[in-house]
């Protein structure tokens, strides 16, 4: 038997296969990053050119032609609607996930909920907007509550399924440890399972919030959009950043288009800041290593 | 905090489990004491429809270490998990027979398994600290049981009893996951002690540890048995011989026709006798290393 180390050196063919595969993966990663890079580049470049303090603090002017002004109306609308939608969908979604993973398991009701939340994840958001429009906007009129409702419906299945996956990852040993100490089922879920899954659940919630903050179609049908700065929850239309970006981008006047770029940058920064904040909070709530 | 504390005391009264004897009894008494902590009669366990453990009858004495030995798959873990109703958590598991804890059947219909587990501590094969601080790990049991006394003191005493205090007293607020495997296992023992049980079940507590950590756990068991009855499952016969007063040998029986397998209790008695003068041929073969 040949026991020399170099006798097991890979053949030239295997070396080349390895190199080609590695190069192929590098190219694939680069290709995948190109669109992301371009989006970030153009939004930052054009957005910064149009960004100013006034943009952040002033409402949108009455004509696209007029330069200056900003998206304050949209910023407030987005903040209100995303906050309301989060407040509604996150607790509900986490509770549903706890039911699915800890109580319902493979029962028919749990399977049904799982099936429909999967379907809901795939439903185009404009359908959600149409549903809220016909069910609530027609009788009660456009408003922040309607927009928030549509966003909550979009967020809910994302929160449910991501939270369920995270709860699934909590090791059985931890639950057993808790039960062996005389903890009841609810104590185990609230004090062991949920805290252990919290960092992961936070990630899922962030995903849902980012998705809701960028939704446009359902808001056209529920919040409508407005040039007025308002905090009314019901009774009058309200604007949102994606709505103003959409309006600004599709008009022929340079001033309106510039504001759309700045609005895109504002929305991007908002999502980024929110993500970072939530990550920091999640990391803080975990105990120091 | 308050609602849980009132409910836990209520549960104790309702289930009527006898109160744990005071820890500080005279040492002389334990030598003469023969009242069993557990009296197990005709205990059988089924998973789904299949029998896993058949007709085990055994007494467990206070302030002694009882070792459960036997080859893999003979139902050692199944057996020990019957003693604090952990098998209830496995879907499809059924237990028949009696497990009397200080005379009361813990499988009686009016007994709450949660109350049982508050009285009978358990340490698992792999250390399983919660992803919380060292302090919160120990305080978990007392908190859920509505402990109202000095929690700092209880945590310190539990850690001292588990011979871990000196190593962790400066990092009580740090994550328990930073401790070494051996320290984590002693933490789990301290966590079990903190709810003040009078029995500690140990399911191969040292099998995931290195030899030095194993020795520390074994030394600790010798300290703990002054206060608690300890039942340890081990497939390490030297360990059983080193640490235990009494040993029970389980063995797998096979049905030739259906090739179903289940565990039976072959014999039990003083550890010295089991290892030197076993009554049963199968015990002799096993302890002399002929199989398993």
Coordinates of C-alpha atoms in Angstrom, one line a residue:
Chain A
X1 CA 0.0 0.0 0.0
X2 CA 1.2 3.5 -0.9
X3 CA 1.1 5.6 2.3
X4 CA 2.8 8.7 0.9
X5 CA 0.7 11.8 1.5
X6 CA 1.1 13.2 -2.0
X7 CA -0.2 10.0 -3.4
X8 CA -3.7 11.2 -2.5
X9 CA -3.2 14.6 -4.3
X10 CA -6.3 15.3 -6.4
X11 CA -5.9 14.7 -10.1
X12 CA -5.5 17.7 -12.5
X13 CA -9.0 17.2 -13.7
X14 CA -10.5 17.4 -10.2
X15 CA -8.4 20.6 -9.5
X16 CA -9.8 22.2 -12.7
X17 CA -13.4 21.1 -11.9
X18 CA -13.0 22.8 -8.5
X19 CA -11.6 26.0 -10.0
X20 CA -14.4 26.2 -12.6
X21 CA -17.1 25.6 -10.1
X22 CA -15.6 28.2 -7.7
X23 CA -15.3 30.8 -10.5
X24 CA -18.9 30.0 -11.6
X25 CA -20.2 30.6 -8.1
X26 CA -18.3 33.9 -7.9
X27 CA -19.8 35.0 -11.2
X28 CA -23.3 34.1 -10.1
X29 CA -22.9 36.1 -6.9
X30 CA -21.6 39.1 -8.8
X31 CA -24.6 38.9 -11.2
X32 CA -27.0 38.7 -8.4
X33 CA -25.5 41.7 -6.7
X34 CA -25.6 43.9 -9.9
X35 CA -29.3 44.9 -9.7
X36 CA -29.1 45.5 -5.9
X37 CA -25.9 47.6 -6.4
X38 CA -27.5 49.6 -9.3
X39 CA -30.6 50.3 -7.4
X40 CA -28.7 51.5 -4.3
X41 CA -26.4 53.6 -6.5
X42 CA -29.1 55.4 -8.5
X43 CA -31.3 56.0 -5.5
X44 CA -28.5 57.4 -3.5
X45 CA -27.0 59.5 -6.3
X46 CA -30.3 61.0 -7.5
X47 CA -31.9 61.0 -4.1
X48 CA -29.1 62.9 -2.5
X49 CA -29.1 65.5 -5.3
X50 CA -32.7 66.3 -4.5
X51 CA -32.6 65.8 -0.7
X52 CA -32.8 68.8 1.6
X53 CA -34.1 69.7 5.0
X54 CA -37.1 71.3 3.4
X55 CA -37.9 68.0 1.7
X56 CA -38.2 66.3 5.1
X57 CA -40.2 69.0 6.7
X58 CA -42.6 70.3 4.0
X59 CA -45.6 68.8 2.3
X60 CA -45.9 68.2 -1.4
X61 CA -46.8 71.3 -3.5
X62 CA -50.0 71.4 -5.4
X63 CA -48.4 71.1 -8.9
X64 CA -45.6 68.7 -10.0
X65 CA -44.1 71.6 -11.9
X66 CA -43.2 73.6 -8.8
X67 CA -39.8 72.9 -7.3
X68 CA -39.1 72.6 -3.6
X69 CA -41.5 71.1 -1.1
X70 CA -41.2 67.6 0.2
X71 CA -43.0 64.4 1.3
X72 CA -43.9 65.2 4.9
X73 CA -47.5 64.2 4.2
X74 CA -46.3 60.9 2.9
X75 CA -43.8 60.4 5.7
X76 CA -46.5 60.9 8.4
X77 CA -49.0 58.7 6.5
X78 CA -46.5 55.9 6.1
X79 CA -45.5 56.1 9.8
X80 CA -49.1 56.0 11.0
X81 CA -50.3 53.2 8.7
X82 CA -47.2 51.0 9.1
X83 CA -47.3 51.5 12.9
X84 CA -51.0 50.6 13.1
X85 CA -50.5 47.6 10.8
X86 CA -47.5 46.3 12.8
X87 CA -49.4 46.8 16.1
X88 CA -52.3 44.7 14.7
X89 CA -50.4 42.0 12.8
X90 CA -47.4 41.3 15.0
X91 CA -49.1 40.2 18.2
X92 CA -51.8 38.4 16.3
X93 CA -49.2 36.7 14.0
X94 CA -47.0 35.6 16.9
X95 CA -50.0 34.2 18.8
X96 CA -51.1 32.3 15.7
X97 CA -47.6 30.9 15.3
X98 CA -47.5 29.8 18.9
X99 CA -50.9 28.1 18.4
X100 CA -49.6 26.3 15.2
X101 CA -46.3 25.1 16.7
X102 CA -47.2 24.4 20.3
X103 CA -50.9 23.6 20.4
X104 CA -52.4 22.9 17.0
X105 CA -49.4 21.0 15.6
X106 CA -50.7 18.7 12.9
X107 CA -54.4 19.0 13.7
X108 CA -56.9 20.0 11.0
X109 CA -57.4 23.5 12.2
X110 CA -53.6 24.2 12.3
X111 CA -53.2 22.7 8.8
X112 CA -56.0 24.9 7.6
X113 CA -54.5 28.0 9.1
X114 CA -51.1 27.0 7.7
X115 CA -52.6 26.5 4.2
X116 CA -54.3 29.8 4.1
X117 CA -51.4 31.8 5.4
X118 CA -49.3 30.2 2.6
X119 CA -52.0 31.2 0.1
X120 CA -52.1 34.7 1.6
X121 CA -48.4 35.1 1.2
X122 CA -48.7 34.5 -2.5
X123 CA -51.8 36.7 -3.1
X124 CA -50.9 39.8 -5.1
X125 CA -51.2 42.8 -2.8
X126 CA -53.6 44.6 -5.1
X127 CA -56.2 42.0 -4.4
X128 CA -55.9 42.8 -0.7
X129 CA -56.4 46.4 -1.6
X130 CA -59.5 45.5 -3.7
X131 CA -60.9 43.5 -0.8
X132 CA -60.5 46.3 1.7
X133 CA -61.8 48.8 -0.9
X134 CA -65.1 46.9 -1.5
X135 CA -65.6 45.8 2.0
X136 CA -64.7 48.9 4.0
X137 CA -63.7 51.9 1.8
X138 CA -67.0 51.9 -0.2
X139 CA -69.2 52.2 3.0
X140 CA -66.8 54.2 5.2
X141 CA -64.5 56.2 2.8
X142 CA -60.7 56.3 2.3
X143 CA -58.5 56.7 5.4
X144 CA -55.5 55.7 7.3
X145 CA -57.3 52.8 9.1
X146 CA -58.3 51.3 5.7
X147 CA -54.6 51.5 4.5
X148 CA -53.4 50.1 7.8
X149 CA -55.9 47.2 7.5
X150 CA -54.7 46.3 4.0
X151 CA -51.0 46.4 5.2
X152 CA -51.9 44.3 8.2
X153 CA -53.5 41.6 6.0
X154 CA -50.3 41.6 3.9
X155 CA -48.0 41.4 7.0
X156 CA -49.9 38.8 8.9
X157 CA -49.0 35.6 6.9
X158 CA -45.4 36.7 6.8
X159 CA -45.2 37.1 10.5
X160 CA -47.1 33.8 11.1
X161 CA -44.9 31.6 8.9
X162 CA -41.6 33.2 9.9
X163 CA -42.4 33.1 13.6
X164 CA -43.6 29.5 13.3
X165 CA -40.3 28.5 11.7
X166 CA -38.4 30.2 14.5
X167 CA -40.4 28.5 17.2
X168 CA -39.8 25.2 15.5
X169 CA -36.0 25.7 16.0
X170 CA -36.2 25.9 19.8
X171 CA -34.7 22.7 20.9
X172 CA -36.9 20.1 22.5
X173 CA -34.4 19.7 25.3
X174 CA -35.1 23.2 26.5
X175 CA -38.8 22.5 26.7
X176 CA -38.1 19.3 28.6
X177 CA -35.9 21.1 31.0
X178 CA -38.7 23.5 31.7
X179 CA -41.3 20.8 32.1
X180 CA -39.0 18.8 34.4
X181 CA -38.8 21.9 36.7
X182 CA -42.5 21.8 37.1
X183 CA -43.4 24.5 34.6
X184 CA -46.8 24.3 33.0
X185 CA -47.3 24.4 29.2
X186 CA -48.1 28.1 29.2
X187 CA -45.1 28.9 31.5
X188 CA -42.8 26.9 29.2
X189 CA -44.1 28.7 26.1
X190 CA -44.0 32.2 27.6
X191 CA -40.7 31.9 29.6
X192 CA -38.6 29.5 27.6
X193 CA -39.8 29.0 24.0
X194 CA -40.8 32.6 23.1
X195 CA -37.6 34.3 24.6
X196 CA -35.4 31.7 22.8
X197 CA -37.1 32.3 19.5
X198 CA -37.3 36.1 19.9
X199 CA -34.2 37.2 17.9
X200 CA -35.4 35.1 14.9
X201 CA -39.0 36.3 15.2
X202 CA -37.7 39.9 15.2
X203 CA -36.1 39.2 11.8
X204 CA -39.4 38.0 10.4
X205 CA -41.2 41.0 11.8
X206 CA -38.7 43.3 10.1
X207 CA -39.2 41.6 6.8
X208 CA -42.9 42.1 7.1
X209 CA -42.5 45.8 8.1
X210 CA -40.2 46.5 5.2
X211 CA -42.6 44.8 2.9
X212 CA -45.5 46.9 4.2
X213 CA -43.6 50.2 4.1
X214 CA -43.0 49.7 0.4
X215 CA -46.5 48.6 -0.6
X216 CA -48.1 50.9 -3.2
X217 CA -51.0 49.2 -4.9
X218 CA -53.2 48.4 -1.9
X219 CA -52.7 51.9 -0.6
X220 CA -54.0 53.5 -3.8
X221 CA -57.3 51.6 -3.2
X222 CA -57.5 52.3 0.6
X223 CA -55.6 55.5 1.6
X224 CA -55.8 57.1 -1.9
X225 CA -53.2 59.7 -1.2
X226 CA -53.4 63.4 -0.2
X227 CA -51.4 66.5 -0.5
X228 CA -52.5 67.6 3.0
X229 CA -50.5 66.9 6.1
X230 CA -53.0 65.0 8.2
X231 CA -53.0 62.6 11.2
X232 CA -56.6 61.7 10.9
X233 CA -57.2 58.0 11.1
X234 CA -60.5 57.9 9.4
X235 CA -62.7 60.1 7.3
X236 CA -60.2 61.6 4.9
X237 CA -57.6 60.3 2.5
X238 CA -54.0 60.1 3.6
X239 CA -50.7 59.9 1.7
X240 CA -47.8 57.5 2.0
X241 CA -44.2 57.6 0.7
X242 CA -44.7 54.9 -2.0
X243 CA -47.8 56.7 -3.3
X244 CA -45.9 60.0 -3.6
X245 CA -42.9 58.3 -5.2
X246 CA -45.3 56.7 -7.7
X247 CA -47.0 60.0 -8.5
X248 CA -43.8 61.9 -8.8
X249 CA -42.0 59.3 -11.0
X250 CA -44.8 59.1 -13.6
X251 CA -45.3 62.8 -14.1
X252 CA -43.4 64.7 -16.9
X253 CA -42.0 67.5 -14.8
X254 CA -38.4 67.5 -13.5
X255 CA -39.3 68.9 -10.1
X256 CA -41.8 66.1 -9.4
X257 CA -39.3 63.5 -10.6
X258 CA -36.6 64.9 -8.4
X259 CA -38.9 64.7 -5.4
X260 CA -39.6 61.0 -6.3
X261 CA -35.9 60.2 -6.1
X262 CA -35.6 62.0 -2.8
X263 CA -38.6 60.1 -1.6
X264 CA -37.2 56.8 -2.6
X265 CA -34.0 57.6 -0.7
X266 CA -36.1 58.6 2.3
X267 CA -38.0 55.3 2.3
X268 CA -34.9 53.3 1.8
X269 CA -33.2 55.1 4.7
X270 CA -36.3 54.7 6.9
X271 CA -36.4 50.9 6.4
X272 CA -32.7 50.7 7.0
X273 CA -32.8 52.7 10.2
X274 CA -35.7 50.8 11.5
X275 CA -34.0 47.5 10.7
X276 CA -30.8 48.6 12.5
X277 CA -32.8 49.8 15.5
X278 CA -34.7 46.6 15.8
X279 CA -31.6 44.5 15.5
X280 CA -29.9 46.5 18.3
X281 CA -32.9 46.1 20.5
X282 CA -33.0 42.4 19.8
X283 CA -29.3 42.1 20.5
X284 CA -29.7 44.1 23.8
X285 CA -32.6 41.9 25.0
X286 CA -30.4 38.9 24.6
X287 CA -28.1 38.5 27.5
X288 CA -24.4 39.3 27.2
X289 CA -22.2 36.5 26.2
Chain B
X1 CA -45.9 36.9 40.0
X2 CA -48.7 36.7 42.5
X3 CA -51.3 34.7 40.5
X4 CA -48.8 32.0 39.7
X5 CA -47.8 31.7 43.3
X6 CA -51.3 31.3 44.6
X7 CA -52.1 28.7 41.9
X8 CA -49.0 26.7 42.7
X9 CA -49.8 26.5 46.4
X10 CA -53.3 25.6 45.6
X11 CA -52.2 22.8 43.2
X12 CA -50.0 21.4 46.0
X13 CA -52.9 21.2 48.4
X14 CA -55.3 19.8 45.8
X15 CA -53.0 17.1 44.6
X16 CA -52.3 16.2 48.2
X17 CA -48.8 15.0 47.5
X18 CA -47.1 14.5 50.9
X19 CA -44.8 17.3 51.7
X20 CA -41.1 16.9 51.2
X21 CA -39.4 15.8 54.5
X22 CA -37.3 18.6 56.0
X23 CA -33.8 18.5 54.6
X24 CA -32.0 18.9 57.8
X25 CA -32.9 15.6 59.4
X26 CA -30.3 13.9 61.7
X27 CA -27.7 12.0 59.7
X28 CA -28.0 8.9 61.9
X29 CA -31.6 8.5 60.9
X30 CA -30.9 7.8 57.2
X31 CA -29.1 4.6 57.9
X32 CA -32.0 3.0 59.6
X33 CA -34.7 4.7 57.5
X34 CA -36.2 2.1 55.1
X35 CA -39.4 3.9 54.1
X36 CA -39.2 4.0 50.3
X37 CA -39.3 7.2 48.3
X38 CA -40.6 5.3 45.3
X39 CA -42.5 2.0 45.4
X40 CA -42.9 0.8 41.8
X41 CA -45.2 -2.1 41.1
X42 CA -45.8 -3.8 37.7
X43 CA -44.8 -0.7 35.8
X44 CA -45.2 -1.2 32.0
X45 CA -44.9 1.4 29.2
X46 CA -46.3 1.3 25.7
X47 CA -45.4 3.5 22.8
X48 CA -48.3 3.4 20.4
X49 CA -49.4 -0.2 20.8
X50 CA -45.9 -1.6 21.3
X51 CA -44.7 -2.5 24.7
X52 CA -41.4 -0.9 25.6
X53 CA -41.0 -1.8 29.3
X54 CA -42.6 -4.7 31.0
X55 CA -43.7 -5.3 34.6
X56 CA -40.9 -3.5 36.5
X57 CA -41.2 -3.6 40.3
X58 CA -38.6 -1.8 42.4
X59 CA -38.2 0.2 45.6
X60 CA -36.1 3.4 45.7
X61 CA -34.8 4.3 49.1
X62 CA -34.1 7.8 50.4
X63 CA -30.6 9.2 50.6
X64 CA -29.1 6.5 48.4
X65 CA -27.9 6.4 44.9
X66 CA -29.7 3.8 42.8
X67 CA -28.1 3.0 39.4
X68 CA -30.1 1.7 36.5
X69 CA -27.8 -0.2 34.1
X70 CA -28.4 -2.3 31.0
X71 CA -27.6 -2.5 27.3
X72 CA -28.8 0.1 24.8
X73 CA -32.5 0.0 24.1
X74 CA -33.4 -1.9 27.3
X75 CA -35.7 0.9 28.5
X76 CA -33.5 2.6 31.1
X77 CA -34.5 6.1 30.0
X78 CA -38.1 5.1 29.5
X79 CA -38.1 3.8 33.1
X80 CA -36.6 6.9 34.7
X81 CA -38.9 9.1 32.7
X82 CA -41.9 7.3 34.3
X83 CA -40.8 8.5 37.7
X84 CA -41.6 12.2 37.0
X85 CA -44.2 11.7 34.3
X86 CA -41.9 13.0 31.5
X87 CA -43.3 10.2 29.3
X88 CA -46.6 12.1 29.3
X89 CA -44.9 14.5 26.9
X90 CA -44.4 11.8 24.3
X91 CA -47.5 11.4 22.1
X92 CA -48.8 7.8 22.2
X93 CA -47.0 6.8 25.4
X94 CA -49.1 4.9 27.9
X95 CA -48.1 3.8 31.4
X96 CA -49.7 1.0 33.4
X97 CA -49.0 -0.2 36.9
X98 CA -48.2 1.9 40.0
X99 CA -45.5 4.4 40.9
X100 CA -46.0 5.2 44.5
X101 CA -44.2 8.3 45.6
X102 CA -44.1 8.4 49.5
X103 CA -47.2 6.1 49.2
X104 CA -49.2 8.0 46.7
X105 CA -49.6 6.8 43.1
X106 CA -48.4 9.6 40.8
X107 CA -50.4 8.1 38.0
X108 CA -53.7 8.4 39.9
X109 CA -56.3 10.4 37.9
X110 CA -56.4 13.3 40.3
X111 CA -52.6 13.9 40.3
X112 CA -51.4 16.8 38.2
X113 CA -48.1 15.8 36.3
X114 CA -46.9 19.4 36.7
X115 CA -47.1 19.1 40.5
X116 CA -45.2 15.8 40.3
X117 CA -42.4 17.4 38.4
X118 CA -42.1 20.1 41.0
X119 CA -41.2 17.5 43.5
X120 CA -39.0 15.3 41.5
X121 CA -36.0 16.9 39.8
X122 CA -34.4 15.7 36.6
X123 CA -31.0 16.1 35.0
X124 CA -30.7 15.1 31.3
X125 CA -28.1 13.4 29.2
X126 CA -26.9 16.5 27.5
X127 CA -26.6 19.7 29.5
X128 CA -29.6 21.9 28.6
X129 CA -29.3 25.2 30.3
X130 CA -31.7 27.9 29.1
X131 CA -30.3 30.6 26.9
X132 CA -30.5 32.9 29.9
X133 CA -28.1 34.1 32.5
X134 CA -26.6 31.8 35.1
X135 CA -28.8 33.5 37.7
X136 CA -32.0 33.3 35.7
X137 CA -31.4 29.6 35.0
X138 CA -31.3 28.8 38.7
X139 CA -34.1 31.2 39.5
X140 CA -36.4 29.8 36.8
X141 CA -37.9 26.9 38.9
X142 CA -38.4 29.0 42.0
X143 CA -40.0 31.8 40.0
X144 CA -42.5 29.7 38.2
X145 CA -43.3 28.0 41.5
X146 CA -44.0 31.4 43.1
X147 CA -41.1 31.4 45.5
X148 CA -41.4 34.4 47.8
X149 CA -38.2 34.2 49.9
X150 CA -34.7 35.6 49.3
X151 CA -34.0 34.5 45.7
X152 CA -30.3 35.6 45.7
X153 CA -29.7 33.4 48.7
X154 CA -31.5 30.4 47.1
X155 CA -29.5 30.8 43.9
X156 CA -26.2 31.0 45.9
X157 CA -27.1 28.0 48.0
X158 CA -28.2 25.9 45.0
X159 CA -24.9 26.8 43.2
X160 CA -22.9 25.9 46.3
X161 CA -24.7 22.6 46.6
X162 CA -23.8 21.9 43.0
X163 CA -20.2 22.8 43.7
X164 CA -20.4 25.6 41.1
X165 CA -20.6 28.8 43.1
X166 CA -16.8 29.5 43.2
X167 CA -16.6 29.2 39.4
X168 CA -19.6 31.4 38.5
X169 CA -20.1 33.8 41.4
X170 CA -18.6 36.6 39.3
X171 CA -20.6 35.9 36.1
X172 CA -24.1 35.3 37.4
X173 CA -25.4 37.8 34.9
X174 CA -23.5 36.2 32.0
X175 CA -25.1 33.7 29.6
X176 CA -25.1 30.1 30.9
X177 CA -24.2 29.0 27.4
X178 CA -20.7 30.4 28.0
X179 CA -19.9 27.8 30.6
X180 CA -18.1 24.6 29.8
X181 CA -20.0 21.3 29.3
X182 CA -19.2 20.1 32.8
X183 CA -20.1 23.4 34.3
X184 CA -23.4 23.5 32.4
X185 CA -24.3 20.1 33.7
X186 CA -23.6 21.1 37.3
X187 CA -25.7 24.2 36.5
X188 CA -28.5 21.9 35.5
X189 CA -28.1 20.0 38.7
X190 CA -28.2 23.3 40.7
X191 CA -31.3 24.3 38.7
X192 CA -33.0 21.1 39.7
X193 CA -31.9 21.5 43.4
X194 CA -33.3 25.1 43.4
X195 CA -36.9 23.8 43.4
X196 CA -36.1 21.8 46.5
X197 CA -37.1 18.3 45.3
X198 CA -36.3 15.2 47.4
X199 CA -35.5 13.0 44.5
X200 CA -33.1 13.8 41.6
X201 CA -33.4 11.7 38.5
X202 CA -30.3 11.6 36.3
X203 CA -30.4 10.2 32.8
X204 CA -26.8 9.5 31.8
X205 CA -25.7 12.8 33.3
X206 CA -22.0 12.4 32.4
X207 CA -22.2 10.7 29.1
X208 CA -21.5 13.9 27.2
X209 CA -18.7 15.0 29.5
X210 CA -14.9 14.4 29.6
X211 CA -13.4 12.2 32.4
X212 CA -12.5 15.2 34.7
X213 CA -15.9 16.7 34.5
X214 CA -17.4 13.2 35.1
X215 CA -15.4 12.8 38.3
X216 CA -16.7 16.2 39.5
X217 CA -20.3 15.1 38.8
X218 CA -19.7 11.8 40.6
X219 CA -18.2 13.6 43.7
X220 CA -21.1 16.0 43.6
X221 CA -23.6 13.0 43.7
X222 CA -21.9 11.7 46.8
X223 CA -22.5 15.1 48.5
X224 CA -26.1 15.3 47.2
X225 CA -27.1 11.8 48.4
X226 CA -26.9 13.0 52.0
X227 CA -30.0 15.0 51.2
X228 CA -31.7 13.4 48.2
X229 CA -32.5 10.1 46.7
X230 CA -30.7 9.9 43.4
X231 CA -31.6 7.6 40.6
X232 CA -29.0 7.5 37.8
X233 CA -29.3 5.8 34.4
X234 CA -25.9 4.9 33.1
X235 CA -24.4 2.5 30.5
X236 CA -21.1 2.9 32.2
X237 CA -20.8 0.0 34.6
X238 CA -17.7 1.3 36.3
X239 CA -19.6 4.5 37.1
X240 CA -22.5 2.5 38.5
X241 CA -20.1 0.5 40.7
X242 CA -18.3 3.6 41.8
X243 CA -21.2 5.8 42.8
X244 CA -24.3 3.7 43.7
X245 CA -25.5 1.8 46.8
X246 CA -28.0 -0.2 44.8
X247 CA -28.2 -1.3 41.2
X248 CA -31.0 -2.4 39.0
X249 CA -30.2 -4.4 35.8
X250 CA -32.6 -4.0 32.9
X251 CA -32.3 -6.3 29.9
X252 CA -34.0 -6.5 26.5
X253 CA -36.3 -9.4 25.7
X254 CA -37.1 -10.2 22.1
X255 CA -40.3 -11.9 20.8
X256 CA -38.9 -14.4 18.3
X257 CA -42.0 -14.3 16.1
X258 CA -42.8 -10.6 15.9
X259 CA -39.2 -9.4 16.7
X260 CA -40.7 -6.9 19.1
X261 CA -38.3 -5.9 21.9
X262 CA -39.0 -4.6 25.4
X263 CA -37.2 -4.1 28.6
X264 CA -37.5 -6.1 31.7
X265 CA -36.0 -5.8 35.2
X266 CA -33.7 -8.8 35.6
X267 CA -32.5 -8.2 39.1
X268 CA -31.7 -5.5 41.6
X269 CA -29.9 -5.3 44.9
X270 CA -26.8 -4.0 46.6
X271 CA -24.4 -2.8 44.0
X272 CA -21.6 -4.9 45.4
X273 CA -23.6 -8.1 45.1
X274 CA -24.9 -7.3 41.6
X275 CA -21.3 -6.9 40.4
X276 CA -19.7 -9.7 42.3
X277 CA -22.4 -12.3 42.9
X278 CA -25.2 -11.8 40.5
X279 CA -28.1 -14.2 40.7
X280 CA -28.9 -14.2 37.1
X281 CA -26.8 -15.4 34.2
X282 CA -27.7 -12.4 32.1
X283 CA -26.5 -10.0 34.8
X284 CA -23.3 -11.9 35.1
X285 CA -22.7 -11.8 31.4
X286 CA -23.4 -8.1 31.3
X287 CA -21.3 -7.0 34.3
X288 CA -18.4 -9.1 33.2
X289 CA -18.4 -7.4 29.9
X290 CA -19.5 -10.3 27.7
X291 CA -21.9 -8.1 25.8
X292 CA -23.4 -4.7 25.8

